[in-house]
Short mmCIF file of C-alpha atoms in Angstrom, two decimals:
data_model
loop_
_atom_site.label_atom_id
_atom_site.label_comp_id
_atom_site.label_asym_id
_atom_site.label_seq_id
_atom_site.Cartn_x
_atom_site.Cartn_y
_atom_site.Cartn_z
CA PRO A 1 0.00 0.00 0.00
CA VAL A 2 1.08 3.53 -0.72
CA CYS A 3 1.65 5.68 2.36
CA SER A 4 -0.57 8.73 2.38
CA MET A 5 1.57 11.82 1.96
CA GLY A 6 0.94 15.54 1.98
CA ASN A 7 -0.15 17.81 -0.84
CA SER A 8 2.49 18.71 -3.42
CA THR A 9 4.64 15.61 -3.37
CA SER A 10 1.88 13.03 -2.85
CA ARG A 11 1.20 12.56 -6.57
CA LEU A 12 4.91 12.11 -7.15
CA TYR A 13 5.17 9.52 -4.41
CA SER A 14 2.09 7.62 -5.54
CA ALA A 15 3.77 7.19 -8.91
CA LEU A 16 7.07 6.14 -7.32
CA ALA A 17 5.42 3.58 -5.10
CA LYS A 18 4.42 1.58 -8.19
CA THR A 19 7.70 -0.25 -8.64
CA LEU A 20 8.88 -1.23 -12.08
CA SER A 21 8.82 -4.86 -13.07
CA SER A 22 12.07 -6.75 -13.68
CA GLY A 23 11.25 -6.57 -17.38
CA ALA A 24 11.09 -2.80 -17.29
CA VAL A 25 14.40 -2.61 -15.51
CA SER A 26 16.09 -5.02 -17.92
CA GLN A 27 15.38 -2.59 -20.74
CA HIS A 28 17.81 -0.22 -19.01
CA GLN A 29 20.78 -2.58 -18.86
CA ASP A 30 22.83 -0.10 -20.84
CA CYS A 31 22.34 2.26 -17.88
CA LEU A 32 21.20 5.20 -19.96
CA GLU A 33 19.58 7.96 -18.01
CA GLN A 34 15.82 8.11 -18.29
CA PRO A 35 14.87 11.21 -20.28
CA ASP A 36 11.48 11.67 -18.58
CA SER A 37 12.83 12.82 -15.24
CA ALA A 38 14.60 15.82 -16.74
CA ARG A 39 11.24 17.17 -17.85
CA LEU A 40 9.64 16.85 -14.41
CA ASP A 41 9.42 19.79 -12.06
CA PRO A 42 12.17 20.24 -9.47
CA ILE A 43 11.41 19.14 -5.91
CA ASP A 44 12.06 21.31 -2.87
CA PRO A 45 14.31 19.16 -0.64
CA LYS A 46 12.65 20.54 2.49
CA GLU A 47 9.25 19.44 1.21
CA LEU A 48 10.53 15.97 0.38
CA LEU A 49 12.14 15.69 3.83
CA GLU A 50 8.81 16.66 5.42
CA GLU A 51 7.05 14.02 3.31
CA CYS A 52 9.53 11.40 4.47
CA GLN A 53 9.04 12.41 8.10
CA ILE A 54 5.28 12.01 7.75
CA VAL A 55 5.81 8.42 6.59
CA LEU A 56 8.31 7.83 9.42
CA GLN A 57 6.30 9.42 12.23
CA LYS A 58 5.81 6.08 14.02
CA ARG A 59 9.55 5.34 13.91
CA PRO A 60 12.13 6.69 16.35
CA PRO A 61 13.87 9.92 15.24
CA ARG A 62 17.24 9.88 13.47
CA PHE A 63 20.29 9.73 15.69
CA ARG A 64 22.49 12.79 15.70
CA ARG A 65 26.01 12.41 14.29
CA ASN A 66 28.56 15.19 14.44
CA PHE A 67 31.30 16.14 12.01
CA VAL A 68 34.90 15.86 13.19
CA ASN A 69 37.11 18.64 11.83
CA ALA A 70 40.69 18.20 10.67
CA LYS A 71 43.28 19.27 13.25
CA GLU A 72 45.37 21.20 10.74
CA ASN A 73 44.02 24.33 9.10
CA THR A 74 42.33 23.37 5.83
CA SER A 75 41.00 26.77 4.85
CA SER A 76 40.38 27.15 1.13
CA ASN A 77 39.08 29.75 -1.27
CA HIS A 78 36.11 27.63 -2.38
CA ARG A 79 33.17 25.85 -0.79
CA PRO A 80 34.08 22.35 0.34
CA ILE A 81 32.87 19.43 -1.77
CA ARG A 82 30.74 17.08 0.31
CA VAL A 83 30.99 13.40 -0.67
CA MET A 84 28.74 10.67 0.74
CA GLN A 85 29.53 6.94 0.52
CA TRP A 86 26.86 4.40 1.46
CA ASN A 87 25.93 0.78 0.91
CA ILE A 88 22.17 1.26 1.33
CA LEU A 89 21.32 -2.50 1.42
CA ALA A 90 19.43 -3.85 -1.57
CA GLN A 91 15.75 -4.30 -0.76
CA ALA A 92 15.59 -7.78 -2.31
CA LEU A 93 18.53 -8.90 -0.15
CA ALA A 94 17.16 -7.24 2.98
CA GLU A 95 13.90 -9.15 2.73
CA GLY A 96 15.05 -12.25 0.91
CA LYS A 97 18.65 -13.32 1.51
CA ASP A 98 20.59 -11.45 4.17
CA ASN A 99 18.77 -13.00 7.13
CA PHE A 100 19.17 -10.31 9.79
CA VAL A 101 17.91 -12.50 12.63
CA GLN A 102 17.46 -9.67 15.17
CA CYS A 103 15.78 -7.23 12.78
CA PRO A 104 11.97 -7.39 12.62
CA MET A 105 10.63 -7.77 9.07
CA GLU A 106 8.43 -4.77 9.78
CA ALA A 107 11.57 -2.59 9.94
CA LEU A 108 12.51 -3.66 6.38
CA LYS A 109 9.31 -2.54 4.61
CA TRP A 110 10.42 -0.62 1.52
CA GLU A 111 7.80 2.13 1.77
CA GLU A 112 9.32 3.23 5.09
CA ARG A 113 12.91 2.12 4.57
CA LYS A 114 13.25 4.20 1.40
CA CYS A 115 12.13 7.25 3.40
CA LEU A 116 14.81 6.54 6.02
CA ILE A 117 17.41 6.33 3.22
CA LEU A 118 16.18 9.57 1.65
CA GLU A 119 16.08 11.27 5.04
CA GLU A 120 19.75 10.41 5.59
CA ILE A 121 20.72 11.76 2.16
CA LEU A 122 18.65 14.93 2.59
CA ALA A 123 20.09 15.53 6.06
CA TYR A 124 23.68 15.73 4.80
CA LYS A 125 23.01 17.28 1.36
CA PRO A 126 26.01 15.71 -0.42
CA ASP A 127 27.36 17.34 -3.59
CA ILE A 128 28.39 13.84 -4.69
CA LEU A 129 26.59 10.67 -3.63
CA CYS A 130 28.05 7.18 -4.15
CA LEU A 131 25.76 4.24 -3.41
CA GLN A 132 26.06 0.46 -3.55
CA GLU A 133 23.36 -2.23 -3.53
CA VAL A 134 20.90 0.01 -5.36
CA ASP A 135 17.99 -2.08 -6.68
CA HIS A 136 15.39 0.71 -6.75
CA TYR A 137 17.29 3.07 -9.04
CA PHE A 138 14.73 3.49 -11.83
CA ASP A 139 11.62 3.77 -9.68
CA THR A 140 12.95 5.74 -6.70
CA PHE A 141 16.47 7.18 -6.71
CA GLU A 142 16.79 8.39 -10.30
CA PRO A 143 13.35 10.03 -10.49
CA LEU A 144 13.72 11.73 -7.10
CA LEU A 145 17.38 12.73 -7.12
CA SER A 146 17.25 14.04 -10.68
CA ARG A 147 14.47 16.36 -9.57
CA LEU A 148 16.64 17.47 -6.63
CA GLY A 149 19.24 18.64 -9.16
CA TYR A 150 21.51 15.60 -9.39
CA GLN A 151 22.87 14.00 -12.55
CA CYS A 152 22.43 10.25 -12.10
CA THR A 153 24.31 7.18 -13.36
CA PHE A 154 23.66 3.51 -12.60
CA PHE A 155 25.66 0.40 -13.46
CA PRO A 156 24.08 -2.94 -12.40
CA LYS A 157 25.92 -6.14 -11.58
CA PRO A 158 25.81 -8.56 -14.52
CA TRP A 159 24.47 -11.38 -12.31
CA SER A 160 22.86 -9.64 -9.37
CA PRO A 161 21.86 -11.92 -6.45
CA CYS A 162 18.69 -9.82 -6.20
CA LEU A 163 17.38 -11.59 -9.30
CA ASP A 164 17.21 -14.88 -7.33
CA VAL A 165 14.67 -13.34 -4.95
CA GLU A 166 10.97 -13.64 -5.75
CA GLN A 167 9.25 -10.33 -6.57
CA ASN A 168 12.60 -8.60 -6.97
CA ASN A 169 12.91 -5.13 -8.44
CA GLY A 170 15.67 -5.94 -10.91
CA PRO A 171 19.45 -6.13 -10.42
CA ASP A 172 21.37 -4.18 -7.80
CA GLY A 173 24.43 -2.15 -8.68
CA CYS A 174 26.47 0.97 -8.07
CA ALA A 175 25.00 4.44 -8.54
CA LEU A 176 26.71 7.82 -8.73
CA PHE A 177 24.99 11.20 -8.36
CA PHE A 178 26.43 14.72 -8.53
CA THR A 179 24.81 18.14 -8.34
CA LYS A 180 24.59 19.73 -11.78
CA ASP A 181 24.89 23.27 -10.44
CA ARG A 182 28.36 22.56 -9.00
CA PHE A 183 29.90 20.20 -11.54
CA GLU A 184 30.08 19.50 -15.24
CA LEU A 185 30.55 15.96 -16.51
CA VAL A 186 33.69 15.68 -18.65
CA ASN A 187 33.98 11.90 -18.99
CA SER A 188 32.18 8.82 -17.68
CA ALA A 189 33.29 5.17 -17.65
CA ASN A 190 31.38 2.08 -16.54
CA ILE A 191 33.94 -0.53 -15.51
CA ARG A 192 33.28 -4.24 -15.14
CA LEU A 193 36.05 -5.41 -12.87
CA THR A 194 38.30 -8.30 -13.82
CA ALA A 195 40.21 -10.75 -11.62
CA MET A 196 42.90 -13.07 -12.98
CA LYS A 197 41.92 -11.79 -16.47
CA LEU A 198 38.34 -12.99 -15.97
CA LYS A 199 35.37 -10.65 -16.01
CA THR A 200 33.64 -10.64 -12.62
CA ASN A 201 30.24 -9.75 -11.22
CA GLN A 202 31.53 -6.56 -9.59
CA VAL A 203 31.46 -3.12 -11.18
CA ALA A 204 32.61 0.46 -10.81
CA ILE A 205 31.65 3.87 -12.21
CA ALA A 206 34.34 6.52 -12.70
CA GLN A 207 33.46 10.06 -13.75
CA THR A 208 35.74 13.01 -14.45
CA LEU A 209 34.04 16.21 -13.28
CA LYS A 210 34.88 19.87 -13.66
CA CYS A 211 34.23 21.98 -10.57
CA ASN A 212 32.40 25.06 -11.84
CA GLU A 213 33.63 27.26 -9.00
CA THR A 214 37.35 26.52 -9.35
CA GLY A 215 37.65 25.17 -12.89
CA ARG A 216 39.55 22.20 -11.44
CA LEU A 217 39.09 18.67 -12.77
CA PHE A 218 38.80 15.64 -10.51
CA CYS A 219 37.69 12.04 -10.84
CA ILE A 220 35.08 10.42 -8.62
CA ALA A 221 34.70 6.63 -8.59
CA VAL A 222 32.31 4.23 -6.84
CA THR A 223 32.70 0.45 -6.49
CA HIS A 224 31.58 -2.60 -4.53
CA LEU A 225 34.06 -5.49 -4.34
CA LYS A 226 33.34 -9.21 -3.91
CA ALA A 227 32.02 -10.20 -0.48
CA ARG A 228 32.80 -13.06 1.91
CA THR A 229 35.73 -14.69 3.64
CA GLY A 230 37.90 -16.81 1.37
CA TRP A 231 37.76 -14.33 -1.52
CA GLU A 232 40.66 -12.15 -0.37
CA ARG A 233 42.87 -12.85 -3.43
CA PHE A 234 39.90 -12.23 -5.71
CA ARG A 235 39.24 -8.82 -4.08
CA SER A 236 42.93 -8.03 -4.37
CA ALA A 237 42.83 -8.74 -8.12
CA GLN A 238 39.67 -6.64 -8.50
CA GLY A 239 41.34 -3.78 -6.64
CA CYS A 240 44.42 -3.97 -8.89
CA ASP A 241 42.19 -3.85 -11.96
CA LEU A 242 40.30 -0.81 -10.64
CA LEU A 243 43.57 0.99 -9.81
CA GLN A 244 44.88 0.31 -13.33
CA ASN A 245 41.71 1.76 -14.83
CA LEU A 246 41.91 4.81 -12.58
CA LYS A 247 45.59 5.39 -13.40
CA SER A 248 44.60 5.64 -17.03
CA ILE A 249 41.56 7.87 -16.37
CA THR A 250 43.50 10.26 -14.10
CA GLN A 251 46.58 10.28 -16.36
CA GLY A 252 48.67 8.80 -13.58
CA ALA A 253 47.19 10.97 -10.80
CA LYS A 254 47.48 14.28 -12.70
CA ILE A 255 43.72 14.53 -12.13
CA PRO A 256 42.81 14.32 -8.40
CA LEU A 257 40.83 11.28 -7.41
CA ILE A 258 38.18 10.27 -4.86
CA ILE A 259 37.16 6.60 -4.63
CA CYS A 260 34.14 5.54 -2.59
CA GLY A 261 33.29 1.95 -1.98
CA ASP A 262 32.24 -1.04 0.03
CA PHE A 263 35.48 -2.99 -0.38
CA ASN A 264 34.28 -5.94 1.73
CA ALA A 265 37.82 -5.91 3.13
CA GLU A 266 39.25 -5.06 6.54
CA PRO A 267 42.35 -2.82 6.65
CA THR A 268 44.47 -5.95 7.19
CA GLU A 269 43.60 -7.27 3.71
CA GLU A 270 45.87 -7.09 0.68
CA VAL A 271 43.47 -4.94 -1.34
CA TYR A 272 43.58 -2.24 1.36
CA LYS A 273 47.38 -2.28 1.24
CA GLU A 274 47.31 -1.99 -2.56
CA PHE A 275 45.26 1.21 -2.32
CA SER A 276 47.44 2.56 0.51
CA ASN A 277 50.64 1.94 -1.45
CA SER A 278 49.36 2.85 -4.91
CA SER A 279 51.33 5.23 -7.14
CA LEU A 280 48.13 7.33 -7.15
CA ASN A 281 49.21 8.53 -3.68
CA LEU A 282 45.91 7.71 -1.97
CA ASN A 283 44.93 8.08 1.66
CA SER A 284 41.79 7.01 3.49
CA ALA A 285 39.68 9.97 4.63
CA TYR A 286 38.17 8.27 7.68
CA LYS A 287 41.54 8.00 9.38
CA LEU A 288 40.68 11.56 10.38
CA LEU A 289 38.48 10.16 13.16
CA SER A 290 41.36 8.34 14.89
CA PRO A 291 43.42 10.14 17.57
CA ASP A 292 46.67 9.80 15.59
CA GLY A 293 45.11 10.05 12.13
CA GLN A 294 46.66 6.69 11.21
CA SER A 295 43.96 4.09 11.79
CA GLU A 296 40.52 3.27 10.41
CA PRO A 297 37.27 3.35 12.43
CA PRO A 298 36.51 0.23 14.51
CA TYR A 299 33.49 -0.56 12.31
CA THR A 300 31.44 0.64 9.35
CA THR A 301 28.99 -2.30 9.39
CA TRP A 302 27.49 -4.15 12.33
CA LYS A 303 24.86 -6.88 11.98
CA ILE A 304 23.69 -10.18 13.46
CA ARG A 305 23.18 -13.15 11.16
CA PRO A 306 22.48 -16.82 12.01
CA SER A 307 26.25 -17.44 12.04
CA GLY A 308 26.71 -14.75 14.70
CA GLU A 309 27.59 -11.10 15.12
CA CYS A 310 29.56 -9.35 12.33
CA ARG A 311 31.34 -6.11 13.15
CA HIS A 312 33.74 -4.97 10.44
CA THR A 313 35.38 -2.00 8.76
CA LEU A 314 34.65 -2.48 5.06
CA ASP A 315 33.68 0.95 3.66
CA TYR A 316 36.16 3.64 2.63
CA ILE A 317 36.58 7.01 0.97
CA TRP A 318 40.04 7.17 -0.64
CA TYR A 319 41.43 10.45 -1.97
CA SER A 320 44.53 11.95 -3.64
CA GLN A 321 46.37 13.32 -0.63
CA HIS A 322 48.69 15.52 -2.70
CA ALA A 323 45.80 17.38 -4.34
CA LEU A 324 42.92 17.26 -1.86
CA ASN A 325 42.43 18.03 1.81
CA VAL A 326 39.88 16.40 4.11
CA ASN A 327 38.24 19.25 6.01
CA SER A 328 35.90 17.08 8.09
CA ALA A 329 34.37 13.61 8.36
CA LEU A 330 31.03 12.57 9.82
CA GLY A 331 31.34 10.64 13.08
CA LEU A 332 29.94 7.11 13.27
CA LEU A 333 26.98 5.92 15.28
CA THR A 334 28.06 4.72 18.72
CA GLU A 335 27.44 1.18 19.95
CA GLU A 336 24.75 2.57 22.26
CA GLN A 337 22.98 4.28 19.34
CA ILE A 338 23.22 1.17 17.17
CA GLY A 339 21.61 -0.88 19.96
CA PRO A 340 21.86 -4.54 20.98
CA ASN A 341 20.05 -5.87 17.88
CA ARG A 342 22.53 -4.04 15.62
CA LEU A 343 21.71 -3.00 12.03
CA PRO A 344 19.44 -2.60 10.14
CA SER A 345 16.71 -1.51 12.55
CA PHE A 346 13.72 0.78 12.99
CA HIS A 347 16.30 3.52 13.60
CA TYR A 348 18.58 2.92 10.64
CA PRO A 349 17.83 1.53 7.16
CA SER A 350 21.06 -0.29 6.25
CA ASP A 351 23.57 -2.69 7.76
CA HIS A 352 26.32 -0.24 6.66
CA LEU A 353 26.84 3.26 8.04
CA SER A 354 26.99 6.19 5.66
CA LEU A 355 30.36 7.94 5.41
CA VAL A 356 30.39 11.68 4.66
CA CYS A 357 33.48 13.86 4.07
CA ASP A 358 34.09 17.48 3.11
CA PHE A 359 37.01 17.96 0.71
CA SER A 360 38.82 21.01 -0.60
CA PHE A 361 41.40 21.35 -3.34
CA ASN A 362 44.98 21.90 -2.30
CA GLN A 363 45.86 25.51 -3.00
CA ASP A 364 48.96 24.49 -4.96
CA PRO A 365 47.62 22.50 -7.94
CA ASP A 366 51.11 22.05 -9.43
CA ARG A 367 52.53 20.47 -6.28
CA LEU A 368 54.33 17.29 -7.25
CA LEU A 369 53.42 13.82 -6.06
#
């Protein structure tokens, strides 16, 4: 059933609630943007947020998270660029495969869960949004976010596990959104990752953008590497392939780079070390939260499955440390906020926490690596 919503956005939401069939989604396998959305009227983000809050009125309010500022002075002559990274949890997997034993099925209803996801995005107002496990792109995220002023790109997994779930909404994949008033798209590449020279089921999107305010170019990439223990070498090979692609796209790091992703890898894994030691001179933005600026957060995902409790650091925002500064990073939910039943929950829509960082360009663009 469609949730009743207030005046101006209710017609929009009624239309969005009618999810597309798998057949409709399969027509978009080439990931072309839907032309219809561009002709629709813009949405006021405050109105949409109010609409979401009406739907969520029986749920507990969002937890407050604070930004942690960099210790060193990162003043710049332009507005910071806010980047959000989030594995939002595919709806088909949430209800059909992931088996969150402590999460009531009621908390996973899409009509409410999508509003929790939108509320989180609207709360932080990212200039660039990188999402994984998106299986409601064509009926929810593209129509809404395009009307909020974002340019939208989607690249589905070739063999999405969502398609094994009855009444699925099509394949899940990576999605990348940027605000058209701040950036101009210069180049876009959809990358199907390889491992040991074999094409895999994991993908990435890499886009070169021009910042309208500064005229500077930079590349933003989003990916989601292979999950599960025992696949460490596979993830390592996928990471090497992605780095090779990004070296080419950024002309060997001449163009600054930000990479967002669910790497499904702890910092002890080989793929993490490959990114840390890459010739692209990358650093991980969320080290900012640690006292010495050298270690990752204790967790970015926390869930309970039949096999037990899983608390891991798997999600990262990498950046070119010679060309970009991290001004601030959004603090994580505390264990107390997450609660004993862990994620997802009535409070929070995904088993992964969103990561949000504010970046600025280094004032010396010609500084050498």
